[in-house]
Short mmCIF file of C-alpha atoms and ligand atoms in Angstrom, two decimals:
data_model
loop_
_atom_site.label_atom_id
_atom_site.label_comp_id
_atom_site.label_asym_id
_atom_site.label_seq_id
_atom_site.Cartn_x
_atom_site.Cartn_y
_atom_site.Cartn_z
CA MET W 1 76.80 59.08 -20.02
CA LEU W 2 77.38 56.75 -22.76
CA LEU W 3 75.75 53.88 -20.82
CA GLY W 4 72.66 55.98 -20.12
CA PHE W 5 72.23 56.68 -23.86
CA TYR W 6 72.41 52.85 -24.60
CA GLY W 7 70.01 52.20 -21.82
CA LEU W 8 67.53 54.77 -23.22
CA ALA W 9 67.90 53.28 -26.77
CA ASN W 10 67.25 49.72 -25.43
CA LEU W 11 64.21 50.89 -23.55
CA SER W 12 62.61 52.61 -26.61
CA ALA W 13 63.36 49.40 -28.61
CA VAL W 14 61.43 47.40 -26.13
CA LEU W 15 58.60 49.93 -26.07
CA LEU W 16 58.39 49.81 -29.93
CA LEU W 17 58.28 46.01 -29.96
CA ALA W 18 55.65 46.01 -27.33
CA SER W 19 53.49 48.45 -29.25
CA LEU W 20 54.10 46.38 -32.44
CA THR W 21 53.20 42.88 -31.01
CA GLY W 22 51.07 43.91 -28.11
CA THR W 23 48.33 46.00 -29.69
CA HIS W 24 48.08 43.94 -32.71
CA ALA W 25 48.08 40.42 -31.15
CA GLU W 26 45.64 41.46 -28.34
CA CYS W 27 42.42 42.70 -29.72
CA PRO W 28 40.97 45.02 -26.98
CA LEU W 29 37.62 43.19 -26.90
CA GLU W 30 36.32 40.94 -24.04
CA LEU W 31 33.74 38.12 -24.44
CA ASN W 32 31.57 37.12 -21.52
CA PRO W 33 31.12 34.18 -21.36
CA GLN W 34 34.49 33.49 -23.21
CA ARG W 35 33.15 30.28 -24.72
CA VAL W 36 29.70 28.60 -24.85
CA VAL W 37 28.20 25.17 -24.98
CA VAL W 38 24.66 25.27 -26.23
CA ARG W 39 21.90 22.71 -26.71
CA TYR W 40 20.62 22.72 -30.38
CA GLY W 41 17.47 24.80 -30.53
CA SER W 42 18.06 26.54 -27.22
CA ASN W 43 18.79 30.21 -26.56
CA VAL W 44 22.20 31.89 -26.05
CA SER W 45 23.51 35.30 -25.40
CA VAL W 46 27.09 36.55 -25.29
CA ASP W 47 28.32 40.12 -24.37
CA CYS W 48 31.27 41.70 -26.27
CA SER W 49 32.80 44.78 -24.59
CA THR W 50 35.79 47.08 -25.00
CA ASN W 51 37.35 49.89 -22.88
CA ILE W 52 38.91 51.96 -25.64
CA THR W 53 37.49 54.65 -27.72
CA HIS W 54 36.44 53.11 -31.14
CA LYS W 55 34.80 53.88 -34.43
CA GLY W 56 32.38 50.96 -34.25
CA ILE W 57 31.83 47.55 -32.65
CA GLY W 58 29.59 44.71 -33.87
CA TRP W 59 28.96 41.04 -34.08
CA GLU W 60 29.09 39.12 -37.30
CA ALA W 61 27.10 35.71 -37.29
CA SER W 62 24.85 33.82 -39.62
CA GLU W 63 22.04 34.16 -37.03
CA GLY W 64 21.47 37.10 -34.75
CA PRO W 65 24.23 39.48 -36.07
CA VAL W 66 24.48 42.95 -34.44
CA PRO W 67 25.28 45.87 -36.80
CA THR W 68 28.23 48.15 -36.28
CA ASN W 69 27.52 50.33 -33.28
CA ARG W 70 29.56 53.55 -32.71
CA ASP W 71 27.94 54.68 -29.35
CA GLN W 72 28.29 51.77 -27.10
CA ASN W 73 31.09 49.85 -25.45
CA LEU W 74 29.00 46.60 -24.88
CA ILE W 75 26.93 44.80 -27.34
CA THR W 76 25.09 41.33 -26.93
CA TRP W 77 24.85 38.54 -29.46
CA ARG W 78 21.38 36.84 -28.78
CA VAL W 79 19.67 33.95 -30.41
CA LEU W 80 16.50 32.49 -29.10
CA ASN W 81 16.42 29.19 -31.04
CA LEU W 82 19.91 28.31 -32.21
CA ARG W 83 19.56 26.06 -35.34
CA GLN W 84 22.85 26.54 -37.16
CA TRP W 85 25.29 23.84 -36.67
CA ASP W 86 28.25 25.69 -38.37
CA ILE W 87 27.75 29.03 -36.85
CA GLU W 88 30.89 31.06 -36.13
CA PRO W 89 29.99 34.20 -34.22
CA MET W 90 32.75 36.87 -34.26
CA CYS W 91 32.82 40.27 -32.53
CA TYR W 92 34.86 42.95 -34.30
CA ILE W 93 36.01 46.53 -33.45
CA ASN W 94 37.26 49.37 -35.71
CA TYR W 95 39.83 51.79 -34.17
CA ASP W 96 43.01 53.58 -35.10
CA ARG W 97 42.33 52.77 -38.84
CA THR W 98 42.44 49.03 -37.99
CA GLN W 99 39.95 46.39 -37.37
CA CYS W 100 40.36 43.32 -35.23
CA GLU W 101 38.07 40.60 -34.21
CA ARG W 102 37.51 37.87 -31.67
CA ASN W 103 35.86 34.44 -32.45
CA LEU W 104 33.54 33.03 -30.06
CA PRO W 105 34.39 29.23 -29.38
CA ILE W 106 30.98 27.61 -29.59
CA THR W 107 29.95 23.85 -29.21
CA ILE W 108 26.34 22.99 -30.26
CA TYR W 109 25.30 19.74 -28.98
CA LYS W 110 22.26 17.31 -29.33
CA THR W 111 21.82 14.33 -27.08
CA PRO W 112 21.17 11.01 -29.07
CA GLU W 113 17.48 10.50 -30.21
CA SER W 114 17.95 6.88 -29.26
CA VAL W 115 20.47 4.39 -28.13
CA SER W 116 19.98 0.72 -28.36
CA ILE W 117 22.04 -2.39 -28.23
CA ASN W 118 21.66 -5.54 -30.47
CA THR W 119 23.58 -8.62 -31.61
CA ALA W 120 24.41 -7.25 -34.98
CA ASP W 121 21.71 -9.12 -37.15
CA ARG W 122 22.31 -12.38 -35.35
CA THR W 123 19.49 -14.03 -33.34
CA GLY W 124 19.27 -16.97 -31.08
CA PRO W 125 21.46 -18.33 -28.19
CA MET W 126 25.33 -17.99 -28.48
CA ASN W 127 27.72 -20.85 -28.00
CA GLU W 128 30.31 -20.87 -25.31
CA PHE W 129 33.93 -19.95 -26.66
CA SER W 130 32.62 -18.50 -30.03
CA THR W 131 33.01 -14.82 -30.65
CA TYR W 132 30.11 -12.45 -31.28
CA LYS W 133 29.57 -8.81 -32.14
CA LEU W 134 27.49 -6.56 -29.94
CA GLN W 135 26.36 -3.38 -31.65
CA CYS W 136 25.27 -0.11 -30.10
CA ASP W 137 23.05 2.07 -32.46
CA VAL W 138 23.46 5.77 -31.36
CA VAL W 139 21.03 7.85 -33.52
CA ASN W 140 21.37 11.45 -34.27
CA VAL W 141 24.03 12.87 -31.90
CA ALA W 142 26.43 15.83 -32.17
CA PRO W 143 29.21 16.54 -31.87
CA VAL W 144 30.33 12.97 -32.13
CA GLN W 145 33.87 14.18 -31.10
CA ASN W 146 32.55 14.71 -27.56
CA LEU W 147 30.78 11.42 -27.60
CA THR W 148 31.84 8.42 -25.35
CA VAL W 149 30.12 4.96 -25.77
CA LYS W 150 30.45 2.83 -22.70
CA TRP W 151 29.72 -0.77 -22.56
CA TYR W 152 28.49 -2.56 -19.39
CA LYS W 153 28.26 -6.20 -18.60
CA GLY W 154 25.82 -6.14 -15.59
CA GLU W 155 27.32 -3.15 -13.61
CA THR W 156 30.87 -3.71 -14.86
CA LEU W 157 32.35 -1.31 -17.31
CA MET W 158 33.77 -3.43 -20.22
CA HIS W 159 34.90 -0.87 -22.66
CA LYS W 160 34.83 2.86 -23.71
CA GLU W 161 34.95 4.14 -27.15
CA THR W 162 35.59 7.74 -28.37
CA PHE W 163 35.38 9.33 -31.85
CA THR W 164 37.75 11.59 -33.71
CA ASP W 165 35.46 12.80 -36.64
CA PRO W 166 35.43 16.61 -36.31
CA ILE W 167 31.99 16.89 -37.97
CA LYS W 168 29.65 19.32 -36.19
CA THR W 169 26.31 18.20 -37.54
CA PRO W 170 24.45 15.13 -35.95
CA VAL W 171 25.44 11.65 -37.09
CA ASN W 172 24.46 8.05 -36.45
CA THR W 173 27.16 5.93 -35.26
CA THR W 174 27.26 2.01 -34.41
CA PRO W 175 30.30 1.16 -32.40
CA ILE W 176 30.85 -2.68 -31.99
CA LEU W 177 31.95 -4.76 -28.93
CA GLN W 178 33.50 -8.15 -29.76
CA ILE W 179 32.96 -10.65 -27.00
CA THR W 180 33.91 -14.39 -26.53
CA ALA W 181 30.83 -15.95 -25.19
CA ASP W 182 31.56 -17.47 -21.81
CA ARG W 183 29.23 -19.49 -19.39
CA SER W 184 29.28 -16.40 -17.09
CA ASP W 185 27.48 -14.53 -19.87
CA ASP W 186 24.51 -16.67 -19.72
CA GLY W 187 21.52 -14.68 -18.47
CA VAL W 188 23.60 -11.53 -18.08
CA GLN W 189 22.48 -8.11 -19.24
CA TYR W 190 24.69 -6.01 -21.61
CA ARG W 191 24.01 -2.35 -22.14
CA CYS W 192 25.60 0.64 -23.84
CA GLU W 193 25.62 4.24 -22.79
CA ALA W 194 26.07 7.25 -24.89
CA GLU W 195 27.50 10.23 -22.93
CA LEU W 196 28.34 13.72 -24.21
CA GLU W 197 31.54 15.05 -22.44
CA LEU W 198 31.23 18.66 -23.00
CA GLY W 199 33.61 20.22 -20.46
CA ALA W 200 33.20 22.66 -17.65
CA GLU W 201 30.87 25.00 -19.66
CA GLY W 202 28.70 22.09 -20.61
CA PRO W 203 25.71 20.72 -18.64
CA GLN W 204 26.68 18.92 -15.35
CA PRO W 205 26.60 15.98 -15.05
CA PRO W 206 27.29 15.18 -18.71
CA PRO W 207 24.06 14.19 -20.54
CA ALA W 208 23.93 10.51 -21.05
CA VAL W 209 21.33 8.05 -22.66
CA THR W 210 21.39 4.37 -21.85
CA SER W 211 20.12 1.51 -23.99
CA GLU W 212 17.66 -1.02 -22.85
CA PRO W 213 19.49 -4.09 -21.62
CA LEU W 214 20.27 -6.98 -23.82
CA GLN W 215 20.14 -10.30 -22.08
CA LEU W 216 22.24 -12.91 -23.54
CA THR W 217 21.62 -16.65 -23.79
CA VAL W 218 24.79 -18.76 -23.97
CA HIS W 219 24.82 -22.46 -24.47
CA TYR W 220 27.56 -24.39 -22.74
CA PRO W 221 28.39 -28.00 -21.93
CA PRO W 222 28.29 -29.46 -18.39
CA LEU W 223 31.57 -29.47 -16.59
CA HIS W 224 32.21 -30.90 -13.24
CA LYS W 225 34.41 -29.02 -10.80
CA LEU W 226 35.68 -32.35 -9.19
CA PHE W 227 35.87 -35.47 -11.37
CA ASN W 228 35.88 -37.92 -8.45
CA ASP W 229 34.56 -37.74 -5.00
CA ASN W 230 34.95 -40.18 -2.05
CA ILE W 231 31.79 -40.72 -0.06
CA SER W 232 31.96 -42.38 3.35
CA THR W 233 29.02 -44.11 4.74
CA SER W 234 28.42 -45.95 8.10
CA GLY W 235 25.17 -47.36 6.75
CA GLY W 236 22.87 -44.34 6.84
CA GLU W 237 21.49 -42.44 3.73
CA VAL W 238 24.08 -41.35 1.25
CA SER W 239 23.60 -38.93 -1.52
CA LEU W 240 25.66 -38.83 -4.66
CA ASN W 241 25.20 -35.41 -6.11
CA CYS W 242 26.20 -35.14 -9.89
CA THR W 243 24.32 -31.92 -10.50
CA THR W 244 26.17 -29.49 -12.73
CA ALA W 245 25.30 -26.28 -14.51
CA ALA W 246 24.71 -26.56 -18.25
CA ASN W 247 22.64 -24.85 -20.85
CA PRO W 248 20.45 -26.48 -22.13
CA ALA W 249 20.04 -28.48 -18.83
CA ALA W 250 22.14 -31.66 -18.86
CA THR W 251 20.53 -35.11 -18.84
CA TYR W 252 22.15 -37.68 -16.33
CA THR W 253 22.92 -41.34 -16.63
CA TRP W 254 24.52 -43.44 -13.89
CA TYR W 255 26.61 -46.56 -14.34
CA SER W 256 27.65 -49.02 -11.61
CA GLU W 257 27.80 -52.70 -11.38
CA HIS W 258 25.82 -52.23 -8.19
CA LEU W 259 22.90 -50.51 -9.81
CA LYS W 260 20.33 -52.93 -11.52
CA GLU W 261 18.20 -50.26 -13.32
CA THR W 262 19.36 -47.10 -15.01
CA ARG W 263 18.94 -43.90 -13.21
CA SER W 264 18.48 -40.45 -14.85
CA SER W 265 18.29 -38.07 -11.81
CA SER W 266 21.18 -35.85 -11.05
CA VAL W 267 21.22 -37.02 -7.46
CA LEU W 268 21.46 -40.59 -6.31
CA SER W 269 20.03 -40.94 -2.76
CA SER W 270 19.89 -44.25 -0.92
CA SER W 271 20.45 -45.91 2.40
CA THR W 272 21.19 -49.24 0.61
CA LEU W 273 24.06 -48.32 -1.72
CA SER W 274 26.79 -50.94 -1.72
CA PRO W 275 30.33 -49.71 -1.44
CA GLY W 276 31.99 -49.44 -4.80
CA ASN W 277 32.39 -47.02 -7.76
CA TYR W 278 29.43 -45.13 -9.15
CA THR W 279 29.91 -43.20 -12.45
CA CYS W 280 27.69 -40.45 -13.70
CA THR W 281 27.52 -38.76 -16.97
CA ALA W 282 26.01 -35.38 -17.52
CA LYS W 283 25.46 -34.60 -21.10
CA ASN W 284 23.87 -31.98 -23.35
CA LEU W 285 24.07 -31.02 -27.06
CA LEU W 286 27.50 -29.37 -26.64
CA GLY W 287 29.28 -32.07 -24.68
CA MET W 288 29.50 -34.22 -21.65
CA SER W 289 31.25 -34.48 -18.27
CA THR W 290 31.81 -37.58 -16.16
CA LYS W 291 32.13 -37.86 -12.43
CA MET W 292 33.09 -40.84 -10.43
CA PHE W 293 31.90 -41.45 -6.77
CA THR W 294 33.67 -44.08 -4.62
CA VAL W 295 31.45 -45.13 -1.73
CA ARG W 296 33.39 -46.59 1.33
CA ARG W 297 31.91 -48.32 4.34
CA THR W 298 33.30 -46.85 7.56
CA GLY W 299 31.07 -48.94 9.93
CA GLY W 300 33.76 -51.54 10.86
CA ARG W 301 36.24 -49.13 12.03
CA GLY W 302 33.58 -47.03 13.87
CA THR W 303 32.55 -49.91 15.95
CA PHE W 304 36.10 -50.77 16.88
CA TRP W 305 36.77 -47.19 18.18
CA ALA W 306 33.42 -47.05 19.96
CA ILE W 307 34.29 -50.39 21.91
CA LEU W 308 37.84 -49.05 22.61
CA LEU W 309 36.59 -45.66 23.90
CA SER W 310 33.81 -47.15 26.18
CA GLY W 311 36.54 -49.47 27.62
CA LEU W 312 38.85 -46.56 28.24
CA GLY W 313 35.95 -44.65 29.89
CA ALA W 314 35.03 -47.46 32.26
CA LEU W 315 38.88 -47.66 33.40
CA VAL W 316 38.98 -43.91 34.11
CA ILE W 317 35.59 -44.07 36.18
CA LEU W 318 37.09 -47.01 38.16
CA ILE W 319 40.32 -45.13 38.97
CA VAL W 320 38.50 -41.97 40.00
CA SER W 321 36.13 -43.84 42.44
CA TYR W 322 38.96 -45.69 43.90
CA THR W 323 40.84 -42.43 44.64
CA ILE W 324 37.80 -40.68 46.17
CA TYR W 325 37.24 -43.81 48.43
CA LYS W 326 40.95 -43.77 49.40
CA CYS W 327 40.84 -39.95 50.37
CA LYS W 328 37.66 -40.40 52.57
CA THR W 329 39.34 -43.30 54.47
CA VAL W 330 42.45 -41.15 55.17
CA SER W 331 40.29 -38.12 56.46
CA ARG W 332 38.54 -40.49 58.91
CA SER W 333 41.70 -41.82 60.19
CA TYR W 334 42.69 -38.18 61.15
CA VAL W 335 39.41 -37.46 63.07
CA ILE W 336 39.99 -40.45 65.25
C1 NAG T 1 17.04 31.13 -22.20
O1 NAG T 1 15.60 31.18 -21.95
C2 NAG T 1 15.29 30.86 -20.64
C3 NAG T 1 13.75 30.83 -20.50
O2 NAG T 1 13.21 30.46 -21.78
C4 NAG T 1 15.82 31.86 -19.67
O3 NAG T 1 15.51 31.40 -18.32
C5 NAG T 1 17.39 31.84 -19.81
O4 NAG T 1 17.77 32.79 -18.87
C6 NAG T 1 17.69 32.17 -21.21
N1 NAG T 1 19.09 31.94 -21.42
C7 NAG T 1 19.89 32.77 -21.93
C8 NAG T 1 21.31 32.47 -22.02
O5 NAG T 1 19.39 33.70 -22.61
C1 NAG T 2 37.64 47.28 -19.00
O1 NAG T 2 37.91 47.77 -17.63
C2 NAG T 2 37.36 46.92 -16.55
C3 NAG T 2 37.66 47.60 -15.35
O2 NAG T 2 38.92 48.08 -15.25
C4 NAG T 2 37.99 45.56 -16.78
O3 NAG T 2 37.43 44.80 -15.67
C5 NAG T 2 37.78 44.95 -18.03
O4 NAG T 2 38.38 43.68 -18.17
C6 NAG T 2 38.21 45.92 -19.08
N1 NAG T 2 37.76 45.36 -20.42
C7 NAG T 2 38.52 45.41 -21.44
C8 NAG T 2 37.89 44.78 -22.64
O5 NAG T 2 39.75 45.70 -21.46
C1 NAG T 3 35.00 18.13 -27.35
O1 NAG T 3 35.97 17.23 -27.88
C2 NAG T 3 37.12 17.90 -28.39
C3 NAG T 3 37.90 16.81 -28.98
O2 NAG T 3 38.04 15.64 -28.23
C4 NAG T 3 37.85 18.54 -27.26
O3 NAG T 3 39.03 19.32 -27.81
C5 NAG T 3 36.82 19.57 -26.68
O4 NAG T 3 37.54 20.15 -25.54
C6 NAG T 3 35.62 18.94 -26.28
N1 NAG T 3 34.61 19.99 -25.92
C7 NAG T 3 34.35 20.24 -24.76
C8 NAG T 3 33.45 21.37 -24.59
O5 NAG T 3 34.72 19.55 -23.78
C1 NAG T 4 39.47 -40.09 -3.47
O1 NAG T 4 40.40 -41.15 -3.17
C2 NAG T 4 41.22 -41.41 -4.17
C3 NAG T 4 42.06 -42.62 -3.89
O2 NAG T 4 42.20 -42.67 -2.52
C4 NAG T 4 42.19 -40.17 -4.42
O3 NAG T 4 43.01 -40.35 -5.41
C5 NAG T 4 41.27 -38.87 -4.74
O4 NAG T 4 42.12 -37.83 -4.85
C6 NAG T 4 40.25 -38.79 -3.63
N1 NAG T 4 39.36 -37.67 -4.12
C7 NAG T 4 38.82 -36.87 -3.26
C8 NAG T 4 37.94 -35.74 -3.97
O5 NAG T 4 39.14 -36.77 -2.14
C1 NAG T 5 23.46 -30.93 -5.44
O1 NAG T 5 24.46 -29.98 -5.85
C2 NAG T 5 23.93 -28.75 -6.31
C3 NAG T 5 24.98 -27.72 -6.89
O2 NAG T 5 26.27 -28.21 -6.48
C4 NAG T 5 22.99 -28.11 -5.30
O3 NAG T 5 22.42 -26.99 -5.78
C5 NAG T 5 21.98 -29.11 -4.77
O4 NAG T 5 21.19 -28.45 -3.82
C6 NAG T 5 22.49 -30.40 -4.48
N1 NAG T 5 21.51 -31.39 -4.24
C7 NAG T 5 21.47 -32.15 -3.02
C8 NAG T 5 20.35 -33.12 -3.02
O5 NAG T 5 22.35 -32.06 -2.25
C1 NAG T 6 37.11 -47.81 -8.34
O1 NAG T 6 37.88 -47.19 -9.15
C2 NAG T 6 39.29 -47.01 -8.88
C3 NAG T 6 39.90 -46.11 -9.83
O2 NAG T 6 39.55 -46.32 -11.09
C4 NAG T 6 39.86 -48.49 -8.83
O3 NAG T 6 41.17 -48.30 -8.38
C5 NAG T 6 39.12 -49.24 -7.82
O4 NAG T 6 39.56 -50.59 -7.83
C6 NAG T 6 37.61 -49.23 -8.10
N1 NAG T 6 36.90 -49.96 -7.01
C7 NAG T 6 35.99 -50.79 -7.23
C8 NAG T 6 35.36 -51.44 -5.96
O5 NAG T 6 35.67 -51.28 -8.41
#
């Protein structure tokens, strides 16, 4: 009996709490869609509906407001050409001597007018190992908070940049990528891409604008991979290849006590090179690299092995023929 009374009291307390928090926190309005992502200048429409009996329902907005309506349970906020960056549409309802409202989360976006990449007011070729700034000019984009700028070297994604400024109106932004010029950058195209990531309600795939490519020119000195090379010759044509990449192209000079005149080609081809050392220097305005070739004559040894091998061959033939002759003699003796 006592227990039942307490149980009832508890239950009514719970009901009271529910009516206090429940009805006041939950405004009996439903928005459809619940949030919108709209391109600046395009149309939009959102329904606001209720299931309760009320004394008026309406939309408040700086564009396309819907005046308080007592007869309907569904009203639509509609704008044909949305041009208010800071619009905050809100649906409200009057009932039971109270008013409550629901704000419509809205994102108004604008894809960039232009996206271009440049070397931040610097012109001319870059030098290897120096650092440079690449700048991406993104013009007139909103909202910058949902912008991602991606940097590509060829097809490789190098870096991504995002922004935190909560401003809703269009802005210009110029993110910068710092690079240390490398010989692998010479002739390579860099580009930047501005993408608006607007979530599930936004356009799919996310709208993106890509810059024209920027081709880099990097000056770098010659550098041989191997600093010395051994060339064997048995008297035929040998070719000493000193070619190495450089920008601007390297000039070559050869030195050897065996060379009578100077040579300026990158490859030295000849059938009359004497054994010995040949040194080649590749050089441009940024530096030089030297490579040494050691030419060895292998003719003497080759002849030795040739004589030894033909001697052995003759011996083998002799043994085989003798064995065959022997076998034939034995067979004949059986027949008899
Ligand atoms: C916007 O207008 C286009 C045609 O102009 C129409 O097809 C589309 O349904 C409209 N969208 C909304 C949300 O009213
Ligand atoms: C109104 O009732 C319908 C059907 O029961 C339901 O789907 C809808 O969500 C309700 N709307 C509100 C605003 O409670
Ligand atoms: C836009 O960016 C903000 C901040 O990064 C994020 O909270 C929001 O979800 C984004 N909007 C959409 C529609 O994805
Ligand atoms: C060439 O021969 C020299 C001396 O025998 C040796 O030190 C060097 O490593 C060799 N170079 C190559 C590329 O084989
Ligand atoms: C010399 O080497 C370069 C690169 O290492 C190569 O492109 C070129 O064809 C070579 N030249 C000759 C004559 O072997
Ligand atoms: C070639 O150069 C190597 C290493 O510098 C040296 O040991 C050798 O004596 C030279 N050979 C000739 C024929 O000068």
